[in-house]
Short mmCIF file of C-alpha atoms in Angstrom, two decimals:
data_model
loop_
_atom_site.label_atom_id
_atom_site.label_comp_id
_atom_site.label_asym_id
_atom_site.label_seq_id
_atom_site.Cartn_x
_atom_site.Cartn_y
_atom_site.Cartn_z
CA MET V 1 9.58 3.58 17.40
CA THR V 2 6.07 4.20 18.43
CA ASP V 3 4.27 2.00 20.51
CA THR V 4 1.02 -0.28 18.77
CA ARG V 5 -0.98 -0.76 22.41
CA THR V 6 -1.57 3.43 22.98
CA ILE V 7 -3.84 2.26 19.56
CA ASP V 8 -5.76 -0.63 19.95
CA ALA V 9 -8.66 0.80 20.63
CA PRO V 10 -8.41 2.50 17.47
CA VAL V 11 -7.64 -1.08 15.92
CA GLU V 12 -10.88 -2.96 17.05
CA GLN V 13 -12.87 -0.23 15.04
CA PHE V 14 -10.71 -0.77 11.60
CA THR V 15 -13.23 -3.79 10.98
CA GLU V 16 -16.64 -1.26 11.07
CA ASP V 17 -13.87 1.50 9.34
CA GLY V 18 -11.90 0.14 7.34
CA PHE V 19 -9.44 2.57 8.11
CA LEU V 20 -6.62 3.50 10.97
CA VAL V 21 -4.90 6.96 10.69
CA LEU V 22 -1.40 6.26 12.43
CA PRO V 23 0.52 10.59 12.37
CA GLY V 24 4.14 9.95 13.29
CA PHE V 25 3.86 6.72 12.76
CA LEU V 26 7.20 6.72 11.22
CA PRO V 27 10.76 7.45 13.72
CA SER V 28 12.50 10.65 12.33
CA GLY V 29 15.83 8.69 11.75
CA LEU V 30 13.22 6.10 8.54
CA VAL V 31 12.18 9.29 7.23
CA ASP V 32 15.24 10.87 7.20
CA ARG V 33 16.61 8.30 5.28
CA LEU V 34 13.36 7.65 2.72
CA VAL V 35 13.13 10.59 1.34
CA PRO V 36 15.68 10.45 -0.63
CA GLU V 37 15.51 7.01 -2.06
CA VAL V 38 12.26 8.25 -3.13
CA ASP V 39 14.24 11.50 -4.80
CA GLN V 40 16.21 8.91 -6.37
CA TRP V 41 13.24 6.96 -7.31
CA VAL V 42 12.08 9.07 -8.95
CA ASP V 43 14.45 11.85 -10.72
CA THR V 44 16.93 8.91 -11.99
CA GLY V 45 13.75 7.31 -13.75
CA LEU V 46 13.62 4.35 -12.04
CA ARG V 47 10.05 4.49 -10.88
CA GLN V 48 9.35 4.83 -15.00
CA ALA V 49 10.91 1.68 -15.75
CA SER V 50 9.27 -0.61 -13.05
CA ILE V 51 5.98 0.71 -14.64
CA ASP V 52 7.28 0.22 -18.17
CA ALA V 53 8.44 -4.05 -17.48
CA CYS V 54 4.88 -4.70 -16.54
CA ARG V 55 4.35 -4.38 -20.33
CA PRO V 56 3.46 -7.58 -22.12
CA GLY V 57 7.47 -8.66 -22.91
CA ALA V 58 9.61 -6.39 -21.50
CA ARG V 59 12.25 -7.50 -18.99
CA PRO V 60 12.54 -7.50 -15.10
CA PRO V 61 13.71 -4.18 -13.90
CA LEU V 62 17.29 -3.80 -12.61
CA THR V 63 16.57 -2.44 -9.29
CA VAL V 64 12.84 -3.33 -7.03
CA GLU V 65 11.92 -0.85 -4.56
CA LEU V 66 13.62 -3.31 -1.44
CA ASP V 67 16.55 -3.14 -2.71
CA LEU V 68 17.05 0.47 -1.35
CA GLU V 69 18.23 -0.11 2.13
CA ALA V 70 15.38 1.78 3.94
CA HIS V 71 12.58 1.57 1.87
CA GLY V 72 12.89 -2.69 2.98
CA GLU V 73 13.24 -1.75 6.32
CA LEU V 74 10.02 0.00 5.42
CA ALA V 75 8.06 -3.12 4.38
CA VAL V 76 9.60 -5.25 7.75
CA HIS V 77 8.77 -2.02 10.43
CA PRO V 78 8.32 -3.91 13.46
CA PRO V 79 5.63 -1.47 14.83
CA LEU V 80 3.80 -1.78 11.13
CA LEU V 81 4.10 -5.75 11.49
CA GLU V 82 3.10 -6.10 15.13
CA LEU V 83 0.30 -3.78 14.02
CA LEU V 84 -0.49 -5.94 11.32
CA SER V 85 -0.91 -8.99 13.14
CA HIS V 86 -3.38 -7.40 15.47
CA PRO V 87 -6.68 -9.94 14.77
CA ALA V 88 -8.57 -6.86 13.53
CA LEU V 89 -6.35 -6.65 10.74
CA LEU V 90 -4.35 -9.90 9.64
CA GLY V 91 -3.70 -12.08 12.24
CA GLU V 92 -0.43 -13.57 12.47
CA SER V 93 -0.37 -15.91 9.50
CA PHE V 94 0.45 -12.67 6.26
CA VAL V 95 2.40 -12.13 3.06
CA PHE V 96 3.69 -9.44 1.46
CA HIS V 97 2.39 -8.39 -1.61
CA HIS V 98 4.27 -4.94 -2.56
CA LEU V 99 5.74 -2.16 -2.48
CA HIS V 100 5.33 1.16 -4.04
CA SER V 101 7.01 4.92 -3.95
CA ASP V 102 6.16 8.32 -5.24
CA ARG V 103 6.65 11.76 -5.46
CA ARG V 104 3.55 14.16 -6.36
CA PRO V 105 4.67 18.03 -7.14
CA ALA V 106 2.40 20.36 -6.00
CA GLY V 107 -1.01 20.53 -9.80
CA ALA V 108 -1.02 16.57 -9.55
CA PRO V 109 -4.70 15.26 -10.55
CA GLY V 110 -6.48 13.31 -8.73
CA LYS V 111 -7.14 10.09 -8.58
CA SER V 112 -10.76 8.43 -9.32
CA TRP V 113 -12.63 6.29 -6.27
CA HIS V 114 -11.45 2.78 -6.06
CA HIS V 115 -10.27 -0.15 -4.11
CA ASP V 116 -6.90 -1.87 -4.56
CA TYR V 117 -8.70 -5.25 -3.13
CA GLU V 118 -6.41 -7.98 -5.58
CA GLN V 119 -9.04 -10.35 -6.75
CA ARG V 120 -10.30 -11.79 -10.10
CA PRO V 121 -12.81 -11.97 -10.14
CA GLN V 122 -14.20 -10.01 -7.03
CA ARG V 123 -16.36 -12.63 -4.86
CA ASP V 124 -16.09 -11.95 -1.28
CA ARG V 125 -13.88 -10.17 1.81
CA ARG V 126 -13.31 -13.86 3.01
CA LEU V 127 -9.35 -12.94 3.86
CA PRO V 128 -8.98 -9.28 4.82
CA MET V 129 -5.41 -7.25 2.14
CA VAL V 130 -4.07 -4.86 3.47
CA HIS V 131 -2.25 -1.29 2.55
CA ALA V 132 -0.20 1.03 4.66
CA LEU V 133 -0.21 4.55 2.47
CA HIS V 134 2.83 6.20 4.00
CA TYR V 135 3.39 9.98 4.36
CA ILE V 136 6.63 11.09 5.08
CA ARG V 137 6.59 13.77 5.01
CA GLY V 138 3.47 14.46 5.96
CA LEU V 139 -0.28 15.92 4.24
CA THR V 140 -1.36 19.74 4.04
CA GLN V 141 -4.41 20.30 1.66
CA GLU V 142 -3.02 21.52 -0.49
CA GLN V 143 -0.82 18.40 -1.63
CA GLY V 144 -4.28 16.18 -2.66
CA PRO V 145 -6.58 15.03 0.65
CA LEU V 146 -6.91 12.01 0.63
CA ALA V 147 -11.09 10.21 1.11
CA VAL V 148 -12.16 7.53 2.27
CA LEU V 149 -15.50 6.03 2.13
CA ALA V 150 -15.82 3.82 5.78
CA GLY V 151 -17.33 0.90 6.27
CA SER V 152 -17.02 -0.13 1.78
CA HIS V 153 -14.82 -2.62 2.01
CA ARG V 154 -17.90 -4.61 3.71
CA GLU V 155 -19.62 -4.95 -0.16
CA VAL V 156 -18.33 -6.75 -3.14
CA ALA V 157 -18.01 -4.03 -6.03
CA ASP V 158 -15.18 -4.36 -8.85
CA LYS V 159 -12.56 -1.63 -8.45
CA ASP V 160 -13.77 1.08 -10.17
CA ALA V 161 -17.72 1.09 -9.30
CA LEU V 162 -17.64 4.44 -8.05
CA GLY V 163 -15.25 5.37 -10.73
CA HIS V 164 -17.70 7.28 -12.84
CA ARG V 165 -17.78 9.82 -9.74
CA GLY V 166 -14.59 10.65 -10.57
CA THR V 167 -12.38 12.48 -7.01
CA ASP V 168 -16.42 13.66 -5.58
CA VAL V 169 -17.63 14.79 -2.41
CA LEU V 170 -19.79 11.28 -1.73
CA PRO V 171 -21.91 11.02 1.37
CA GLY V 172 -20.47 9.23 4.75
CA GLU V 173 -16.72 10.08 3.61
CA THR V 174 -14.08 11.16 5.55
CA VAL V 175 -11.03 13.34 4.22
CA ILE V 176 -7.62 13.11 5.62
CA ASP V 177 -5.90 15.79 4.97
CA THR V 178 -2.89 17.21 7.98
CA LEU V 179 -0.55 14.79 9.19
CA PRO V 180 1.95 15.54 10.46
CA PRO V 181 5.58 14.05 8.86
CA GLY V 182 6.21 10.01 9.03
CA SER V 183 2.69 9.59 8.99
CA THR V 184 -0.10 5.68 8.25
CA VAL V 185 -3.09 5.49 6.95
CA VAL V 186 -3.67 1.93 6.97
CA LEU V 187 -7.05 0.95 4.85
CA HIS V 188 -8.10 -1.68 4.12
CA SER V 189 -7.79 -2.47 0.49
CA ALA V 190 -11.07 -3.19 -0.15
CA LEU V 191 -12.21 -0.51 1.51
CA PHE V 192 -12.61 2.49 -1.55
CA HIS V 193 -10.63 5.49 -1.79
CA THR V 194 -10.02 8.89 -3.48
CA ARG V 195 -6.56 11.27 -4.02
CA ARG V 196 -8.28 14.58 -4.92
CA PRO V 197 -6.29 16.99 -6.95
CA ALA V 198 -3.56 18.50 -5.56
CA ALA V 199 -4.30 22.90 -6.00
CA ALA V 200 -1.52 24.32 -7.69
CA PRO V 201 -0.40 27.25 -5.66
CA ASP V 202 0.38 30.74 -6.83
CA THR V 203 3.96 30.93 -4.64
CA GLY V 204 5.76 28.10 -5.68
CA ALA V 205 5.49 27.21 -2.05
CA THR V 206 3.77 23.18 -1.94
CA ALA V 207 6.08 21.23 -0.94
CA PRO V 208 5.47 17.29 -3.38
CA ARG V 209 3.64 15.06 -2.12
CA TYR V 210 5.22 11.93 -0.53
CA MET V 211 3.33 8.69 -0.44
CA ILE V 212 4.90 5.02 -0.49
CA ASP V 213 2.43 2.46 -0.08
CA GLY V 214 2.68 -1.26 1.20
CA SER V 215 0.78 -4.26 0.80
CA TYR V 216 -0.05 -7.00 2.34
CA CYS V 217 -2.62 -10.63 2.43
CA ARG V 218 -3.24 -13.22 5.01
CA THR V 219 -2.78 -16.10 3.83
CA GLY V 220 -5.30 -18.99 3.13
CA ARG V 221 -5.74 -18.96 -1.16
CA LEU V 222 -3.28 -17.89 -3.78
CA TRP V 223 -2.86 -13.68 -3.82
CA PRO V 224 -2.73 -12.09 -7.54
CA PRO V 225 0.25 -10.65 -8.09
CA VAL V 226 0.10 -7.13 -9.74
CA LYS V 227 3.62 -7.42 -11.26
CA PRO V 228 4.65 -9.95 -13.91
CA TYR V 229 8.65 -9.17 -11.58
CA TRP V 230 6.15 -10.37 -9.05
CA ARG V 231 9.18 -13.15 -7.63
CA ARG V 232 12.61 -11.38 -8.29
CA ILE V 233 10.44 -8.64 -5.64
CA LEU V 234 10.46 -11.25 -2.72
CA ALA V 235 13.26 -13.13 -4.41
CA VAL V 236 15.29 -9.55 -3.05
CA ALA V 237 13.74 -9.51 0.16
CA ARG V 238 14.88 -12.76 1.13
CA THR V 239 18.68 -11.94 -0.05
CA ARG V 240 18.51 -9.01 2.33
CA ALA V 241 17.22 -11.16 5.05
CA LEU V 242 14.36 -8.59 5.75
CA ALA V 243 11.78 -9.92 8.26
CA ALA V 244 14.20 -13.67 8.84
CA ASP V 245 12.06 -14.42 11.47
CA ARG V 246 9.29 -14.62 8.81
CA PRO V 247 9.97 -16.65 6.70
CA GLU V 248 5.96 -16.76 4.89
CA LEU V 249 6.42 -12.78 4.65
CA PHE V 250 7.91 -12.60 1.03
CA ALA V 251 7.19 -16.50 -0.07
CA GLU V 252 6.40 -17.58 -3.54
CA ARG V 253 4.33 -20.43 -2.81
CA HIS V 254 1.07 -17.49 -1.40
CA PHE V 255 0.55 -16.18 -5.03
CA GLY V 256 -1.27 -17.46 -8.19
CA GLU V 257 0.67 -16.32 -11.89
CA TYR V 258 0.50 -13.19 -12.71
CA GLY V 259 -2.19 -11.27 -15.33
CA GLU V 260 -4.61 -15.13 -14.36
CA PRO V 261 -7.74 -15.08 -12.07
CA GLU V 262 -7.09 -16.97 -8.40
CA GLY V 263 -6.31 -20.33 -8.33
CA ARG V 264 -5.02 -20.56 -11.41
CA GLY V 265 -1.20 -21.30 -12.26
CA ARG V 266 -0.42 -23.59 -9.35
#
């Protein structure tokens, strides 16, 4: 288990840079239980079902990520919650936003420059939102590097303001392409980042890219949900008594209605 006291110094830099790289942050026992859950999530169609359920009029999925035992534990991993509680990140009061789980094959396409700060319309950065990107099998150059644009979280911009640049190399970027298993990259959600295309291996030996991203928001406004069945996700967490000592972590009262501008629906 990682002791967050060992990373106090780089945490202080988070305010300026907007990201923090934590090699080997997750314990191997948790990683070993997460991998087969991701495989199950992808191979049985649960991931696709969760995406299809976001279509207008669709029914909620029967299973959400937090139903998976180790995924639920990851969402409330004590060292992660302690880290997020640091004043340079979210502070003591924050709410869980979502968890996404995926496995991408060798040769998969990239994703254009974007940020993931949920605000409609984009108008300020008064309250932070954070994404924790968990690379449970690590990351190599062949699997699709992550590139981030340090400091870009301090500018107010639409999510796709840099989308026209595709996955191009941008001045001032930092490339993260070599991480051991169980590593986590913490991003301010307004930080522009891109996933570069994964190299298609000549031998077929490149391992798939496993990544689980969890997101959390400082309380103090009604945050827009990203899934129409967001109440079910929070209810699953409460039923499982995940982080029972943090009653606000899965409280519905910190969210507006799905698909509406921030502040409406309450």
